GROMACS .gro file of C-alpha atoms in nm:
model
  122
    1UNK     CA    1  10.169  12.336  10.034
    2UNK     CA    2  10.142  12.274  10.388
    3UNK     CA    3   9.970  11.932  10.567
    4UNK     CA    4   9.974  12.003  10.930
    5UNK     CA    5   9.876  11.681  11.145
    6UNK     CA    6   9.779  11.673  11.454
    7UNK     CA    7   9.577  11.440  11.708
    8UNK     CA    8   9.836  11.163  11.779
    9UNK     CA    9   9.908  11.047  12.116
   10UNK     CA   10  10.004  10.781  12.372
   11UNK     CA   11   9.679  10.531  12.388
   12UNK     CA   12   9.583  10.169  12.511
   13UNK     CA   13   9.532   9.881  12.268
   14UNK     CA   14   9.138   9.889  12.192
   15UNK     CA   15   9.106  10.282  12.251
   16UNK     CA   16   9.075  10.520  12.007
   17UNK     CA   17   9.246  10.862  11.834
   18UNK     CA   18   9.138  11.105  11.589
   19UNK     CA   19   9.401  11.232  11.411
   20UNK     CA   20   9.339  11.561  11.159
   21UNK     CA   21   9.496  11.717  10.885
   22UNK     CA   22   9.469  12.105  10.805
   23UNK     CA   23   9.567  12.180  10.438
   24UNK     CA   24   9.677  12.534  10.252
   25UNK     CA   25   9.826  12.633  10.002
   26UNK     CA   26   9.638  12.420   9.806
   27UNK     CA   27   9.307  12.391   9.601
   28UNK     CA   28   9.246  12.124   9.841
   29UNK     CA   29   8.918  12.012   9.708
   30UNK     CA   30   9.101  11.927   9.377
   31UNK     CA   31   9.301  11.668   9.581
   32UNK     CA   32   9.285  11.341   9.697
   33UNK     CA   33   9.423  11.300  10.030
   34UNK     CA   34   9.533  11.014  10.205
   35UNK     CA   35   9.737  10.906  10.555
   36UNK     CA   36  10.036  10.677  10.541
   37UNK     CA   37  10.238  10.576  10.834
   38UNK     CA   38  10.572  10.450  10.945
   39UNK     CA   39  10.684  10.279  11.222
   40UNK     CA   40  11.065  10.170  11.342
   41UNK     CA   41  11.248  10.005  11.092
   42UNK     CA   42  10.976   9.971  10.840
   43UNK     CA   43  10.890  10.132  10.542
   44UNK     CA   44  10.616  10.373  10.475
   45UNK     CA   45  10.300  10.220  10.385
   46UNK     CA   46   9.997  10.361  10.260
   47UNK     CA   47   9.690  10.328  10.544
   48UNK     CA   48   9.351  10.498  10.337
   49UNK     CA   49   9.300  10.740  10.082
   50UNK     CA   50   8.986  10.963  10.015
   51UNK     CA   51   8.868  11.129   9.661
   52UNK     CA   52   8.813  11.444   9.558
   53UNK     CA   53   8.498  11.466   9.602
   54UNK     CA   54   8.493  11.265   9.944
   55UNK     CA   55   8.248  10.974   9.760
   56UNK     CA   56   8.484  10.705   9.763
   57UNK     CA   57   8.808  10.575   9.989
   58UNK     CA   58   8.978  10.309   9.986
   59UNK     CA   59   9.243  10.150  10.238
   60UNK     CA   60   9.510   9.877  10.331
   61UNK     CA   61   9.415   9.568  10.479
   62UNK     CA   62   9.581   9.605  10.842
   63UNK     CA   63   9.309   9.905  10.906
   64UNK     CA   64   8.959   9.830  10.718
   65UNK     CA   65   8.676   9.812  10.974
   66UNK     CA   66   8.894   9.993  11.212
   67UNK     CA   67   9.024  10.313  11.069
   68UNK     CA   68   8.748  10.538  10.896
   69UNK     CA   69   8.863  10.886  10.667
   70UNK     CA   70   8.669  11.155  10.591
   71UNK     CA   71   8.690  11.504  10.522
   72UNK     CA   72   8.556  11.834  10.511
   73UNK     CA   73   8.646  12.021  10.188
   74UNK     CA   74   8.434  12.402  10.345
   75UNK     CA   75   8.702  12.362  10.598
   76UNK     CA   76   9.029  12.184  10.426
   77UNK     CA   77   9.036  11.927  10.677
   78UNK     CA   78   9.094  11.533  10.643
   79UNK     CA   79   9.044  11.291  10.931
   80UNK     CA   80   9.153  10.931  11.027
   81UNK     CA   81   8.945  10.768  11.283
   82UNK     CA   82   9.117  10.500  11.410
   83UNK     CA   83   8.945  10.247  11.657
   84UNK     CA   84   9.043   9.942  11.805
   85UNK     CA   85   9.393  10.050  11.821
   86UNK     CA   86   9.647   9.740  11.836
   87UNK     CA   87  10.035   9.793  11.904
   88UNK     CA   88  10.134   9.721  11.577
   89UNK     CA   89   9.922  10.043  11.451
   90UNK     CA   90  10.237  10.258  11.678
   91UNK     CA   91  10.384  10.447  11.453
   92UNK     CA   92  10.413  10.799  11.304
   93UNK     CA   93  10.154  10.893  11.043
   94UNK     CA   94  10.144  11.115  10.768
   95UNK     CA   95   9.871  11.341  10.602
   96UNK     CA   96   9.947  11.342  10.236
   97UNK     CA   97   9.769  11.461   9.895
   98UNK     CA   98   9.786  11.424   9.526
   99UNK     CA   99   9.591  11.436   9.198
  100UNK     CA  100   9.519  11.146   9.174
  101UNK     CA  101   9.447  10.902   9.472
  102UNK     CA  102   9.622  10.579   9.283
  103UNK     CA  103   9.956  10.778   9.388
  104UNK     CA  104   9.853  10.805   9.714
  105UNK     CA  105   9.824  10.410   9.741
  106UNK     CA  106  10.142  10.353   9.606
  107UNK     CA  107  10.267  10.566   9.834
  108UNK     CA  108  10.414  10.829   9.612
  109UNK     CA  109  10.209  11.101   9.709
  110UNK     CA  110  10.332  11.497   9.560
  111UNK     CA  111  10.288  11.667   9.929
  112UNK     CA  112  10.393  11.514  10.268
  113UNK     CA  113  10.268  11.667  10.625
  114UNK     CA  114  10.540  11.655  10.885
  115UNK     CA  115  10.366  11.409  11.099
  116UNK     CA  116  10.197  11.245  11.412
  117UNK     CA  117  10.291  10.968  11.667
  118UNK     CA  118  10.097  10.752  11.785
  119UNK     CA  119  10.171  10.496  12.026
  120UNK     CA  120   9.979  10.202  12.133
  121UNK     CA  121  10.066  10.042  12.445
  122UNK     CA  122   9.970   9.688  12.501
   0.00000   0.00000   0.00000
């Protein structure tokens, strides 16, 4: 299984990213996915998770209203829009998937991506 990340980046507190996740190796529309992130010092906590079937998400408290995922299951993509970008969001962040999407929020998640930075100046 591979979760390759991509879209992080270096930008201003209030701006924007998109960050995307292209899965294989997988029957990825038997998964839920999810992003977690990490930043210095700090554990890894779980940001939002997405069902199967894309009808339902769910997501930690630091992000909701700010941070939207979605995904494409035609092209084994997730997303993470994140808006309204604060400093404490800087960190690197993770694509991840699993059976079941309770895993993913406990931050236990089977598969791992490698992972993005993203760094939010103030």
């Amino acid at each position: 299984v591979q979760l390759q990340a991509s879209g992080g980046g270096l930008v201003q507190a209030g701006g924007s990213l998109r960050l995307s996740c292209a899965a294989s190796g997988l029957t990825f529309s038997n998964y839920a996915m999810g992003w977690s992130r990490q930043a210095p010092g700090r554990d890894r906590e779980f940001i939002a998770g997405i069902i199967k079937g894309g009808g339902s998400t769910n997501y930690a408290d630091a992000v909701k209203g700010r941070f939207t995922i979605s995904r494409d299951n035609a092209k084994n993509l997730v997303y993470l829009q994140m808006n309204s970008l604060k400093a404490e969001d800087t960190a690197v962040y993770y694509c991840v998937a699993d059976l079941k999407l309770h895993s993913i929020m406990v931050v236990t998640p089977e598969h791992w991506g490698q992972g993005t930075q993203v760094t939010v100046s103030s």
